[in-house]
Every structure is written in structure tokens, then in C-alpha cells.
PDB file of C-alpha atoms in Angstrom:
ATOM      1  CA  UNK A 187       0.000   0.000   0.000  1.00 90.00           C
ATOM      2  CA  UNK A 188       1.300   3.415  -1.004  1.00 94.00           C
ATOM      3  CA  UNK A 189       0.120   6.545   0.766  1.00 97.00           C
ATOM      4  CA  UNK A 190      -0.327   9.442  -1.672  1.00 97.00           C
ATOM      5  CA  UNK A 191      -0.190  12.796   0.087  1.00 98.00           C
ATOM      6  CA  UNK A 192      -1.285  15.799  -2.004  1.00 97.00           C
ATOM      7  CA  UNK A 193      -0.386  19.216  -0.600  1.00 98.00           C
ATOM      8  CA  UNK A 194      -2.149  22.285  -1.970  1.00 96.00           C
ATOM      9  CA  UNK A 195      -4.881  24.866  -1.578  1.00 95.00           C
ATOM     10  CA  UNK A 196      -8.565  23.975  -1.398  1.00 95.00           C
ATOM     11  CA  UNK A 197     -11.122  26.489  -2.680  1.00 94.00           C
ATOM     12  CA  UNK A 198     -14.850  26.955  -2.801  1.00 92.00           C
ATOM     13  CA  UNK A 199     -15.775  28.119  -6.302  1.00 87.00           C
ATOM     14  CA  UNK A 200     -18.964  30.150  -6.711  1.00 77.00           C
ATOM     15  CA  UNK A 201     -20.553  29.818 -10.156  1.00 67.00           C
ATOM     16  CA  UNK A 202     -23.418  31.891 -11.538  1.00 55.00           C
ATOM     17  CA  UNK A 203     -25.314  31.043 -14.694  1.00 52.00           C
ATOM     18  CA  UNK A 204     -26.038  34.157 -16.761  1.00 47.00           C
ATOM     19  CA  UNK A 205     -29.248  35.269 -18.417  1.00 42.00           C
ATOM     20  CA  UNK A 206     -28.931  38.838 -19.681  1.00 39.00           C
ATOM     21  CA  UNK A 207     -26.411  41.641 -19.616  1.00 40.00           C
ATOM     22  CA  UNK A 208     -27.462  45.003 -18.132  1.00 39.00           C
ATOM     23  CA  UNK A 209     -25.750  48.292 -17.353  1.00 40.00           C
ATOM     24  CA  UNK A 210     -25.604  49.439 -13.749  1.00 37.00           C
ATOM     25  CA  UNK A 211     -23.059  50.868 -11.310  1.00 39.00           C
ATOM     26  CA  UNK A 212     -20.608  48.308 -10.054  1.00 39.00           C
ATOM     27  CA  UNK A 213     -21.149  47.708  -6.347  1.00 38.00           C
ATOM     28  CA  UNK A 214     -19.597  44.318  -5.735  1.00 40.00           C
ATOM     29  CA  UNK A 215     -17.587  41.548  -7.358  1.00 41.00           C
ATOM     30  CA  UNK A 216     -19.639  38.630  -8.639  1.00 42.00           C
ATOM     31  CA  UNK A 217     -18.480  35.257  -9.796  1.00 43.00           C
ATOM     32  CA  UNK A 218     -19.575  34.704 -13.394  1.00 41.00           C
ATOM     33  CA  UNK A 219     -19.441  31.569 -15.513  1.00 47.00           C
ATOM     34  CA  UNK A 220     -19.599  31.349 -19.323  1.00 56.00           C
ATOM     35  CA  UNK A 221     -20.402  34.980 -20.032  1.00 63.00           C
ATOM     36  CA  UNK A 222     -20.920  35.956 -23.705  1.00 66.00           C
ATOM     37  CA  UNK A 223     -17.872  38.223 -23.516  1.00 66.00           C
ATOM     38  CA  UNK A 224     -15.706  39.781 -20.852  1.00 70.00           C
ATOM     39  CA  UNK A 225     -17.882  42.287 -18.929  1.00 72.00           C
ATOM     40  CA  UNK A 226     -17.338  45.954 -19.457  1.00 78.00           C
ATOM     41  CA  UNK A 227     -16.514  48.168 -16.502  1.00 82.00           C
ATOM     42  CA  UNK A 228     -19.532  49.319 -14.460  1.00 85.00           C
ATOM     43  CA  UNK A 229     -21.728  46.481 -15.721  1.00 79.00           C
ATOM     44  CA  UNK A 230     -23.491  43.510 -14.211  1.00 72.00           C
ATOM     45  CA  UNK A 231     -24.459  40.107 -15.504  1.00 63.00           C
ATOM     46  CA  UNK A 232     -27.904  38.991 -14.359  1.00 62.00           C
ATOM     47  CA  UNK A 233     -28.010  35.362 -13.171  1.00 57.00           C
ATOM     48  CA  UNK A 234     -30.760  32.798 -12.739  1.00 57.00           C
ATOM     49  CA  UNK A 235     -28.880  30.159 -10.729  1.00 58.00           C
ATOM     50  CA  UNK A 236     -25.979  29.908  -8.312  1.00 66.00           C
ATOM     51  CA  UNK A 237     -23.825  26.910  -7.481  1.00 73.00           C
ATOM     52  CA  UNK A 238     -20.925  26.567  -5.060  1.00 81.00           C
ATOM     53  CA  UNK A 239     -18.512  23.688  -5.518  1.00 86.00           C
ATOM     54  CA  UNK A 240     -15.145  22.685  -4.146  1.00 91.00           C
ATOM     55  CA  UNK A 241     -12.091  23.529  -6.230  1.00 90.00           C
ATOM     56  CA  UNK A 242      -8.332  23.573  -6.010  1.00 91.00           C
ATOM     57  CA  UNK A 243      -5.725  21.651  -8.009  1.00 92.00           C
ATOM     58  CA  UNK A 244      -4.934  18.924  -5.485  1.00 95.00           C
ATOM     59  CA  UNK A 245      -8.545  18.364  -4.335  1.00 94.00           C
ATOM     60  CA  UNK A 246      -9.691  18.119  -7.963  1.00 92.00           C
ATOM     61  CA  UNK A 247      -6.965  15.598  -8.782  1.00 93.00           C
ATOM     62  CA  UNK A 248      -7.854  13.568  -5.703  1.00 95.00           C
ATOM     63  CA  UNK A 249     -11.544  13.536  -6.657  1.00 92.00           C
ATOM     64  CA  UNK A 250     -10.690  11.975 -10.021  1.00 89.00           C
ATOM     65  CA  UNK A 251      -8.144   9.620  -8.471  1.00 91.00           C
ATOM     66  CA  UNK A 252     -10.747   8.484  -5.943  1.00 92.00           C
ATOM     67  CA  UNK A 253     -13.075   7.518  -8.804  1.00 89.00           C
ATOM     68  CA  UNK A 254     -10.311   5.564 -10.538  1.00 89.00           C
ATOM     69  CA  UNK A 255      -9.367   3.704  -7.374  1.00 89.00           C
ATOM     70  CA  UNK A 256     -12.997   2.859  -6.599  1.00 84.00           C
ATOM     71  CA  UNK A 257     -13.084   0.702  -9.738  1.00 81.00           C
ATOM     72  CA  UNK A 258     -10.121  -1.419  -8.659  1.00 82.00           C
ATOM     73  CA  UNK A 259     -10.609  -4.781  -6.939  1.00 78.00           C
ATOM     74  CA  UNK A 260      -7.620  -4.099  -4.731  1.00 79.00           C
ATOM     75  CA  UNK A 261      -6.794  -0.703  -3.249  1.00 79.00           C
ATOM     76  CA  UNK A 262      -3.058  -0.186  -3.588  1.00 86.00           C
ATOM     77  CA  UNK A 263      -3.123   3.563  -2.969  1.00 93.00           C
ATOM     78  CA  UNK A 264      -4.328   5.469   0.089  1.00 95.00           C
ATOM     79  CA  UNK A 265      -5.010   9.128  -0.920  1.00 96.00           C
ATOM     80  CA  UNK A 266      -4.604  11.973   1.539  1.00 97.00           C
ATOM     81  CA  UNK A 267      -5.060  15.751   1.282  1.00 98.00           C
ATOM     82  CA  UNK A 268      -3.101  18.302   3.277  1.00 98.00           C
ATOM     83  CA  UNK A 269      -4.604  21.768   2.911  1.00 97.00           C
ATOM     84  CA  UNK A 270      -5.381  24.728   5.128  1.00 97.00           C
ATOM     85  CA  UNK A 271      -9.126  24.815   5.887  1.00 97.00           C
ATOM     86  CA  UNK A 272     -11.334  26.931   8.156  1.00 97.00           C
ATOM     87  CA  UNK A 273     -12.594  25.634  11.502  1.00 97.00           C
ATOM     88  CA  UNK A 274     -13.659  21.980  11.285  1.00 95.00           C
ATOM     89  CA  UNK A 275     -17.150  22.934  12.549  1.00 95.00           C
ATOM     90  CA  UNK A 276     -17.647  25.694   9.987  1.00 96.00           C
ATOM     91  CA  UNK A 277     -20.181  25.218   7.145  1.00 94.00           C
ATOM     92  CA  UNK A 278     -17.397  25.808   4.615  1.00 94.00           C
ATOM     93  CA  UNK A 279     -15.217  23.001   6.002  1.00 95.00           C
ATOM     94  CA  UNK A 280     -18.203  20.649   6.191  1.00 95.00           C
ATOM     95  CA  UNK A 281     -19.046  21.383   2.553  1.00 93.00           C
ATOM     96  CA  UNK A 282     -15.499  20.574   1.500  1.00 95.00           C
ATOM     97  CA  UNK A 283     -15.508  17.302   3.444  1.00 94.00           C
ATOM     98  CA  UNK A 284     -18.896  16.317   2.024  1.00 93.00           C
ATOM     99  CA  UNK A 285     -17.726  17.070  -1.526  1.00 92.00           C
ATOM    100  CA  UNK A 286     -15.726  13.833  -1.551  1.00 92.00           C
ATOM    101  CA  UNK A 287     -18.874  11.792  -0.857  1.00 89.00           C
ATOM    102  CA  UNK A 288     -20.056   9.715   2.071  1.00 84.00           C
ATOM    103  CA  UNK A 289     -18.049   6.755   0.756  1.00 84.00           C
ATOM    104  CA  UNK A 290     -14.997   8.852  -0.013  1.00 88.00           C
ATOM    105  CA  UNK A 291     -11.574   7.346   0.621  1.00 93.00           C
ATOM    106  CA  UNK A 292      -9.578  10.604   0.699  1.00 95.00           C
ATOM    107  CA  UNK A 293      -8.155  11.222   4.172  1.00 95.00           C
ATOM    108  CA  UNK A 294      -8.862  14.820   5.228  1.00 96.00           C
ATOM    109  CA  UNK A 295      -7.913  14.450   8.882  1.00 95.00           C
ATOM    110  CA  UNK A 296      -4.388  15.723   8.227  1.00 96.00           C
ATOM    111  CA  UNK A 297      -5.599  19.068   6.926  1.00 97.00           C
ATOM    112  CA  UNK A 298      -4.702  22.122   8.999  1.00 97.00           C
ATOM    113  CA  UNK A 299      -7.996  23.456  10.392  1.00 97.00           C
ATOM    114  CA  UNK A 300      -7.820  27.119  11.406  1.00 97.00           C
ATOM    115  CA  UNK A 301      -9.938  27.666  14.511  1.00 95.00           C
ATOM    116  CA  UNK A 302     -11.635  31.045  14.562  1.00 94.00           C
ATOM    117  CA  UNK A 303     -11.893  31.141  10.768  1.00 97.00           C
ATOM    118  CA  UNK A 304     -15.197  30.293   9.110  1.00 96.00           C
ATOM    119  CA  UNK A 305     -14.540  31.039   5.426  1.00 95.00           C
ATOM    120  CA  UNK A 306     -12.586  28.837   3.064  1.00 95.00           C
ATOM    121  CA  UNK A 307     -10.351  30.190   0.343  1.00 95.00           C
ATOM    122  CA  UNK A 308     -12.638  31.393  -2.449  1.00 92.00           C
ATOM    123  CA  UNK A 309     -12.274  31.562  -6.218  1.00 87.00           C
ATOM    124  CA  UNK A 310     -14.304  33.910  -8.423  1.00 80.00           C
ATOM    125  CA  UNK A 311     -14.266  33.118 -12.127  1.00 74.00           C
ATOM    126  CA  UNK A 312     -15.158  35.020 -15.286  1.00 71.00           C
ATOM    127  CA  UNK A 313     -15.069  32.898 -18.434  1.00 69.00           C
ATOM    128  CA  UNK A 314     -15.693  34.438 -21.838  1.00 69.00           C
ATOM    129  CA  UNK A 315     -17.510  32.380 -24.463  1.00 66.00           C
ATOM    130  CA  UNK A 316     -16.260  34.775 -27.141  1.00 70.00           C
ATOM    131  CA  UNK A 317     -12.540  34.205 -26.563  1.00 75.00           C
ATOM    132  CA  UNK A 318     -12.397  31.158 -24.290  1.00 67.00           C
ATOM    133  CA  UNK A 319     -10.376  33.142 -21.762  1.00 71.00           C
ATOM    134  CA  UNK A 320     -10.845  32.543 -18.052  1.00 72.00           C
ATOM    135  CA  UNK A 321     -10.187  35.256 -15.474  1.00 74.00           C
ATOM    136  CA  UNK A 322      -9.903  34.245 -11.822  1.00 79.00           C
ATOM    137  CA  UNK A 323     -10.017  36.367  -8.687  1.00 82.00           C
ATOM    138  CA  UNK A 324      -8.965  34.497  -5.553  1.00 88.00           C
ATOM    139  CA  UNK A 325      -9.521  35.472  -1.934  1.00 91.00           C
ATOM    140  CA  UNK A 326      -7.850  33.662   0.935  1.00 93.00           C
ATOM    141  CA  UNK A 327      -7.878  34.923   4.517  1.00 94.00           C
ATOM    142  CA  UNK A 328      -6.456  31.714   5.997  1.00 96.00           C
ATOM    143  CA  UNK A 329      -2.857  31.829   7.314  1.00 97.00           C
ATOM    144  CA  UNK A 330      -0.651  29.594   5.173  1.00 96.00           C
ATOM    145  CA  UNK A 331       0.712  26.299   6.482  1.00 97.00           C
ATOM    146  CA  UNK A 332       4.159  26.370   8.094  1.00 97.00           C
ATOM    147  CA  UNK A 333       6.910  23.764   7.906  1.00 98.00           C
ATOM    148  CA  UNK A 334       6.285  22.790  11.548  1.00 98.00           C
ATOM    149  CA  UNK A 335       2.583  22.234  10.847  1.00 98.00           C
ATOM    150  CA  UNK A 336       3.445  20.107   7.829  1.00 98.00           C
ATOM    151  CA  UNK A 337       5.866  18.022   9.876  1.00 97.00           C
ATOM    152  CA  UNK A 338       3.330  17.534  12.674  1.00 97.00           C
ATOM    153  CA  UNK A 339       0.575  16.526  10.256  1.00 96.00           C
ATOM    154  CA  UNK A 340       2.720  13.869   8.590  1.00 96.00           C
ATOM    155  CA  UNK A 341       4.905  12.557  11.410  1.00 94.00           C
ATOM    156  CA  UNK A 342       3.026   9.262  11.825  1.00 94.00           C
ATOM    157  CA  UNK A 343       2.744   8.320   8.135  1.00 95.00           C
ATOM    158  CA  UNK A 344       4.618   5.062   7.619  1.00 93.00           C
ATOM    159  CA  UNK A 345       5.442   2.806   4.705  1.00 94.00           C
ATOM    160  CA  UNK A 346       5.826   3.663   1.029  1.00 95.00           C
ATOM    161  CA  UNK A 347       4.844   7.244   0.258  1.00 97.00           C
ATOM    162  CA  UNK A 348       4.374   9.540  -2.737  1.00 96.00           C
ATOM    163  CA  UNK A 349       4.143  13.286  -2.082  1.00 97.00           C
ATOM    164  CA  UNK A 350       2.594  15.628  -4.642  1.00 97.00           C
ATOM    165  CA  UNK A 351       2.903  19.398  -4.187  1.00 97.00           C
ATOM    166  CA  UNK A 352       0.997  22.162  -5.912  1.00 95.00           C
ATOM    167  CA  UNK A 353       3.590  24.752  -6.894  1.00 91.00           C
ATOM    168  CA  UNK A 354       2.423  27.570  -4.626  1.00 90.00           C
ATOM    169  CA  UNK A 355       4.234  29.383  -1.792  1.00 94.00           C
ATOM    170  CA  UNK A 356       7.545  28.078  -3.230  1.00 95.00           C
ATOM    171  CA  UNK A 357       9.666  29.000  -0.195  1.00 96.00           C
ATOM    172  CA  UNK A 358       7.589  26.925   2.231  1.00 97.00           C
ATOM    173  CA  UNK A 359       7.068  24.136  -0.302  1.00 97.00           C
ATOM    174  CA  UNK A 360      10.828  23.886  -0.839  1.00 96.00           C
ATOM    175  CA  UNK A 361      11.328  23.612   2.916  1.00 97.00           C
ATOM    176  CA  UNK A 362       8.772  20.792   3.055  1.00 97.00           C
ATOM    177  CA  UNK A 363      10.462  18.916   0.200  1.00 96.00           C
ATOM    178  CA  UNK A 364      13.901  19.309   1.783  1.00 96.00           C
ATOM    179  CA  UNK A 365      12.452  18.096   5.088  1.00 97.00           C
ATOM    180  CA  UNK A 366      11.156  14.975   3.330  1.00 97.00           C
ATOM    181  CA  UNK A 367      14.496  14.350   1.626  1.00 96.00           C
ATOM    182  CA  UNK A 368      16.179  14.337   5.027  1.00 96.00           C
ATOM    183  CA  UNK A 369      13.546  12.445   7.028  1.00 96.00           C
ATOM    184  CA  UNK A 370      12.211  10.113   4.305  1.00 95.00           C
ATOM    185  CA  UNK A 371      14.977   9.382   1.788  1.00 93.00           C
ATOM    186  CA  UNK A 372      12.847   6.708   0.083  1.00 94.00           C
ATOM    187  CA  UNK A 373       9.897   9.041  -0.569  1.00 95.00           C
ATOM    188  CA  UNK A 374       8.842   9.832  -4.135  1.00 94.00           C
ATOM    189  CA  UNK A 375       8.017  13.502  -4.784  1.00 95.00           C
ATOM    190  CA  UNK A 376       6.198  15.239  -7.631  1.00 93.00           C
ATOM    191  CA  UNK A 377       5.590  18.948  -8.148  1.00 94.00           C
ATOM    192  CA  UNK A 378       3.214  20.958 -10.317  1.00 93.00           C
ATOM    193  CA  UNK A 379       4.788  23.953 -12.077  1.00 91.00           C
ATOM    194  CA  UNK A 380       1.841  25.949 -13.348  1.00 89.00           C
ATOM    195  CA  UNK A 381       1.690  29.702 -12.789  1.00 88.00           C
ATOM    196  CA  UNK A 382       3.804  31.840 -15.136  1.00 89.00           C
ATOM    197  CA  UNK A 383       6.069  34.340 -13.441  1.00 88.00           C
ATOM    198  CA  UNK A 384       5.975  32.719 -10.000  1.00 92.00           C
ATOM    199  CA  UNK A 385       9.485  32.843  -8.575  1.00 92.00           C
ATOM    200  CA  UNK A 386      11.031  29.694  -7.126  1.00 93.00           C
ATOM    201  CA  UNK A 387       9.241  27.066  -9.228  1.00 92.00           C
ATOM    202  CA  UNK A 388      12.367  25.832 -10.979  1.00 89.00           C
ATOM    203  CA  UNK A 389      14.032  25.333  -7.599  1.00 90.00           C
ATOM    204  CA  UNK A 390      11.101  23.101  -6.640  1.00 92.00           C
ATOM    205  CA  UNK A 391      11.389  21.190  -9.904  1.00 89.00           C
ATOM    206  CA  UNK A 392      15.077  20.533  -9.275  1.00 89.00           C
ATOM    207  CA  UNK A 393      14.211  18.785  -5.994  1.00 91.00           C
ATOM    208  CA  UNK A 394      11.411  16.590  -7.384  1.00 91.00           C
ATOM    209  CA  UNK A 395      11.354  13.135  -8.948  1.00 91.00           C
ATOM    210  CA  UNK A 396       8.493  13.991 -11.314  1.00 90.00           C
ATOM    211  CA  UNK A 397       7.417  17.449 -12.504  1.00 90.00           C
ATOM    212  CA  UNK A 398       4.206  18.481 -14.273  1.00 89.00           C
ATOM    213  CA  UNK A 399       4.673  21.629 -16.374  1.00 87.00           C
ATOM    214  CA  UNK A 400       1.726  23.675 -17.589  1.00 86.00           C
ATOM    215  CA  UNK A 401       1.562  24.936 -21.160  1.00 86.00           C
ATOM    216  CA  UNK A 402       1.218  28.530 -19.962  1.00 87.00           C
ATOM    217  CA  UNK A 403       4.379  28.258 -17.849  1.00 87.00           C
ATOM    218  CA  UNK A 404       6.346  26.680 -20.704  1.00 85.00           C
ATOM    219  CA  UNK A 405       5.268  29.401 -23.132  1.00 88.00           C
ATOM    220  CA  UNK A 406       6.121  32.114 -20.617  1.00 88.00           C
ATOM    221  CA  UNK A 407       9.623  30.625 -20.390  1.00 85.00           C
ATOM    222  CA  UNK A 408      10.007  31.004 -24.145  1.00 88.00           C
ATOM    223  CA  UNK A 409       9.735  27.350 -25.132  1.00 85.00           C
ATOM    224  CA  UNK A 410       8.274  26.863 -28.612  1.00 88.00           C
ATOM    225  CA  UNK A 411       7.074  23.298 -28.040  1.00 86.00           C
ATOM    226  CA  UNK A 412       6.451  20.700 -25.356  1.00 82.00           C
ATOM    227  CA  UNK A 413       9.466  18.736 -26.605  1.00 82.00           C
ATOM    228  CA  UNK A 414      11.765  21.739 -26.213  1.00 85.00           C
ATOM    229  CA  UNK A 415      10.497  22.346 -22.680  1.00 83.00           C
ATOM    230  CA  UNK A 416      10.934  18.724 -21.639  1.00 78.00           C
ATOM    231  CA  UNK A 417      14.402  18.417 -23.122  1.00 80.00           C
ATOM    232  CA  UNK A 418      15.577  21.508 -21.245  1.00 79.00           C
ATOM    233  CA  UNK A 419      13.856  20.741 -17.962  1.00 79.00           C
ATOM    234  CA  UNK A 420      14.776  17.045 -17.939  1.00 74.00           C
ATOM    235  CA  UNK A 421      18.321  18.122 -17.188  1.00 69.00           C
ATOM    236  CA  UNK A 422      17.053  19.483 -13.864  1.00 66.00           C
ATOM    237  CA  UNK A 423      14.713  16.690 -12.797  1.00 67.00           C
ATOM    238  CA  UNK A 424      14.459  12.937 -13.183  1.00 60.00           C
ATOM    239  CA  UNK A 425      11.151  12.886 -15.031  1.00 64.00           C
ATOM    240  CA  UNK A 426       9.166  15.661 -16.660  1.00 61.00           C
ATOM    241  CA  UNK A 427       5.744  15.944 -18.263  1.00 63.00           C
ATOM    242  CA  UNK A 428       3.768  18.847 -19.714  1.00 81.00           C
ATOM    243  CA  UNK A 429       0.449  18.625 -17.862  1.00 56.00           C
ATOM    244  CA  UNK A 430      -3.042  19.514 -19.052  1.00 54.00           C
ATOM    245  CA  UNK A 431      -4.834  20.165 -15.805  1.00 79.00           C
ATOM    246  CA  UNK A 432      -5.866  18.437 -12.613  1.00 83.00           C
ATOM    247  CA  UNK A 433      -7.355  15.408 -14.404  1.00 82.00           C
ATOM    248  CA  UNK A 434      -4.134  14.739 -16.307  1.00 85.00           C
ATOM    249  CA  UNK A 435      -2.195  14.806 -13.027  1.00 87.00           C
ATOM    250  CA  UNK A 436      -4.726  12.441 -11.423  1.00 87.00           C
ATOM    251  CA  UNK A 437      -4.330  10.039 -14.338  1.00 83.00           C
ATOM    252  CA  UNK A 438      -0.542  10.137 -14.158  1.00 88.00           C
ATOM    253  CA  UNK A 439      -0.468   9.638 -10.389  1.00 91.00           C
ATOM    254  CA  UNK A 440      -2.883   6.715 -10.727  1.00 88.00           C
ATOM    255  CA  UNK A 441      -0.713   5.146 -13.444  1.00 87.00           C
ATOM    256  CA  UNK A 442       2.553   5.801 -11.610  1.00 90.00           C
ATOM    257  CA  UNK A 443       1.284   4.259  -8.385  1.00 90.00           C
ATOM    258  CA  UNK A 444      -1.272   1.612  -9.404  1.00 85.00           C
ATOM    259  CA  UNK A 445       0.501   0.492 -12.571  1.00 87.00           C
ATOM    260  CA  UNK A 446       4.100   1.340 -11.741  1.00 82.00           C
ATOM    261  CA  UNK A 447       5.350  -2.075 -12.881  1.00 81.00           C
ATOM    262  CA  UNK A 448       3.011  -3.286 -15.643  1.00 86.00           C
ATOM    263  CA  UNK A 449       2.682  -0.056 -17.717  1.00 87.00           C
ATOM    264  CA  UNK A 450       5.470   1.626 -19.653  1.00 87.00           C
ATOM    265  CA  UNK A 451       5.924   5.371 -19.233  1.00 83.00           C
ATOM    266  CA  UNK A 452       4.356   6.119 -22.623  1.00 85.00           C
ATOM    267  CA  UNK A 453       1.346   3.996 -21.632  1.00 87.00           C
ATOM    268  CA  UNK A 454       0.962   6.045 -18.458  1.00 86.00           C
ATOM    269  CA  UNK A 455       1.101   9.324 -20.382  1.00 83.00           C
ATOM    270  CA  UNK A 456      -1.371   8.053 -22.985  1.00 84.00           C
ATOM    271  CA  UNK A 457      -3.812   7.015 -20.267  1.00 84.00           C
ATOM    272  CA  UNK A 458      -3.569  10.418 -18.552  1.00 81.00           C
ATOM    273  CA  UNK A 459      -4.074  12.252 -21.850  1.00 77.00           C
ATOM    274  CA  UNK A 460      -7.137  10.134 -22.696  1.00 77.00           C
ATOM    275  CA  UNK A 461      -8.583  10.773 -19.247  1.00 77.00           C
ATOM    276  CA  UNK A 462      -8.013  14.527 -19.532  1.00 73.00           C
ATOM    277  CA  UNK A 463      -9.573  14.505 -22.993  1.00 66.00           C
ATOM    278  CA  UNK A 464     -12.744  12.975 -21.582  1.00 64.00           C
ATOM    279  CA  UNK A 465     -12.814  15.602 -18.820  1.00 58.00           C
ATOM    280  CA  UNK A 466     -12.961  18.585 -21.184  1.00 53.00           C
ATOM    281  CA  UNK A 467     -16.268  17.260 -22.504  1.00 51.00           C
ATOM    282  CA  UNK A 468     -17.802  17.336 -19.023  1.00 50.00           C
ATOM    283  CA  UNK A 469     -18.838  19.936 -16.449  1.00 59.00           C
ATOM    284  CA  UNK A 470     -17.065  19.452 -13.140  1.00 55.00           C
ATOM    285  CA  UNK A 471     -15.171  16.355 -12.053  1.00 55.00           C
ATOM    286  CA  UNK A 472     -17.948  14.057 -10.882  1.00 58.00           C
ATOM    287  CA  UNK A 473     -18.077  10.943 -13.044  1.00 58.00           C
ATOM    288  CA  UNK A 474     -14.739  11.418 -14.832  1.00 58.00           C
ATOM    289  CA  UNK A 475     -13.468   8.103 -13.488  1.00 56.00           C
ATOM    290  CA  UNK A 476     -16.612   6.340 -14.682  1.00 56.00           C
ATOM    291  CA  UNK A 477     -15.340   6.678 -18.262  1.00 55.00           C
ATOM    292  CA  UNK A 478     -12.578   4.177 -17.596  1.00 55.00           C
ATOM    293  CA  UNK A 479     -13.179   0.693 -18.953  1.00 48.00           C
ATOM    294  CA  UNK A 480     -11.753  -2.127 -16.855  1.00 36.00           C
ATOM    295  CA  UNK A 481     -10.831  -4.034 -20.033  1.00 36.00           C
ATOM    296  CA  UNK A 482      -7.630  -3.600 -21.990  1.00 34.00           C
ATOM    297  CA  UNK A 483      -7.910  -1.518 -25.117  1.00 41.00           C
ATOM    298  CA  UNK A 484      -4.803  -2.422 -27.047  1.00 42.00           C
ATOM    299  CA  UNK A 485      -1.478  -4.214 -27.058  1.00 44.00           C
ATOM    300  CA  UNK A 486       0.119  -1.567 -24.868  1.00 45.00           C
ATOM    301  CA  UNK A 487      -2.072  -2.583 -21.945  1.00 43.00           C
ATOM    302  CA  UNK A 488      -3.551   0.819 -21.187  1.00 43.00           C
ATOM    303  CA  UNK A 489      -7.141   1.037 -20.054  1.00 45.00           C
ATOM    304  CA  UNK A 490      -9.669   2.346 -22.529  1.00 41.00           C
ATOM    305  CA  UNK A 491     -12.073   5.230 -22.212  1.00 38.00           C
ATOM    306  CA  UNK A 492     -15.653   4.531 -23.212  1.00 31.00           C
TER     307      UNK A 492
END
């Protein structure tokens, strides 16, 4: 059994479905989803429905991974999330816990619950149908996790481990990775390098065993292709992959851990790409894992998507 510990932020995303566009003085920031075009200043988008759902890179990946593992006869991976959340008794924390389902297998007990805080980190999204662009405004009033809190939350984890870090707060994340290298020399570590312009990400990549690079980060670095990025970055890390979102990472982690011996690396990448391709045709992450067929699709042994 391998314990997979994912470390990253957990958000509550508020989504409004639009109806019409009307002019009026701007009085507050709204979260908008699939607007016809990016709103003009001093304008408001009228909505007819509101939905709040859990977000965040690591939680999203774990939701998909949980679905994949649920279809296996034998559970070889124990998933765990470490994130800073509001008070355990707050409605926001309860909503996040419930989002993984009553039969969920993701361990949330190691999260850092901030007593006295009732609001989770929030994400407000404006997505334009005209251009396909997506503008996010994040708000987070929760104090970030410290190295000591990370060490305390993970001190009793035994056995084979894989640690996956979202590439945020690079200074603290680097401290956590270095702590693991000293205290758990056999641990496997992966890192997500996503946000362009964020200082310290390459230092994180240099410490990891596997790195997931986003297209936006690679382009910001001046790479003309995925191959060019991987060739350059592979000199810094043991394995590198250009990721395509939280579902791709979930697919790769599932393949690396559940099929680490019977699938070749190209089979693992192909599986993750197929899984991510199925995700873009869906709203949200619920049911992504249901598209995996338990049968074998081809000579390479990868599972098929139906």
C-alpha cells in the first residue's frame, strides 16, 4: 500500500449562470461563468442560478483519483489531502468534506484546520464564451501552512509514500520537500509547475522526482514546443511531463502508483491524456473516473475510455 499525500490549496468556487447583460453601477464583485464576452466596466451580468462547488488543483486531482481507485478490486493507494481549511465545525469546512462523498476514501484528517476562521479560500471566475479566456479572482484569509505544521501533520505516516505538491508558496514548499528528503529518503516527490512568473518554481522542480509543467508556464519561459520544454527541464529533474490540468495529473499519479510495474511510461502518459480529454467534454469532475473501462484496449495494456 502506497500513501499518496497531495499538498495544496482547497477552494470553494462560486458559479453563476447568466441570463442577460445590463448596465448598472458596479457595487460588488460577482463570480460569473460562461459569459458571452468579458464584462465591461460598471456592468453587471444577471443570473438565474448559483452553485458553489469545491475547487483547487490537489482536491480536484484527488476527486478523479478516488473515482479511478474505486473501480479497482484491490486498493493499492491510500489518498490523503493536506490543505489549510477553516474551523472543522464551519459550514465551509463541512461542505469541503462532504464534496468527496459519504463513501470517499480521501483522508482529510491531516488538513490544517484554522480555529476562529469560518470562510474557506474562495475563487471567483469570469469565463468568456467569445474568446475562451478565463479570469480568476482568488480570496484567501487563511494563514498559510508552516513547515512545523506540515511536519506535525505527517509525522506518523509510515510505509511507502508519494508526495505531490501544488507549486504555490515556493519558499515553504521547498522547505517541506527538503524536510522529506532528510527524514524520508525513500519518498517519491512530484511537483506541479503551473503559474507563469511565480518565482522559485524551478528550484522546486530541481528537488522533485516527477514534474508536471503547464503549457502557460512553458510558453512564458520562451519554449516553442512541449518537446523543447521537456528536453531543457529534464536536465534538472528525473522525469518531466507537460500537464493539461488536474485530471491529467490524477491520471498520471494513478498510473505511476497503481501500474508502476506493468505499464510503460508512454502507456501512463497516454492514459492520462485520454482521461483529460474525456474531462474537457464534461462539467465538473464528478463521473470522470466512470469513463474508464476495466478491459484492456490495445497491445500496450492501457485502459480504454468509453
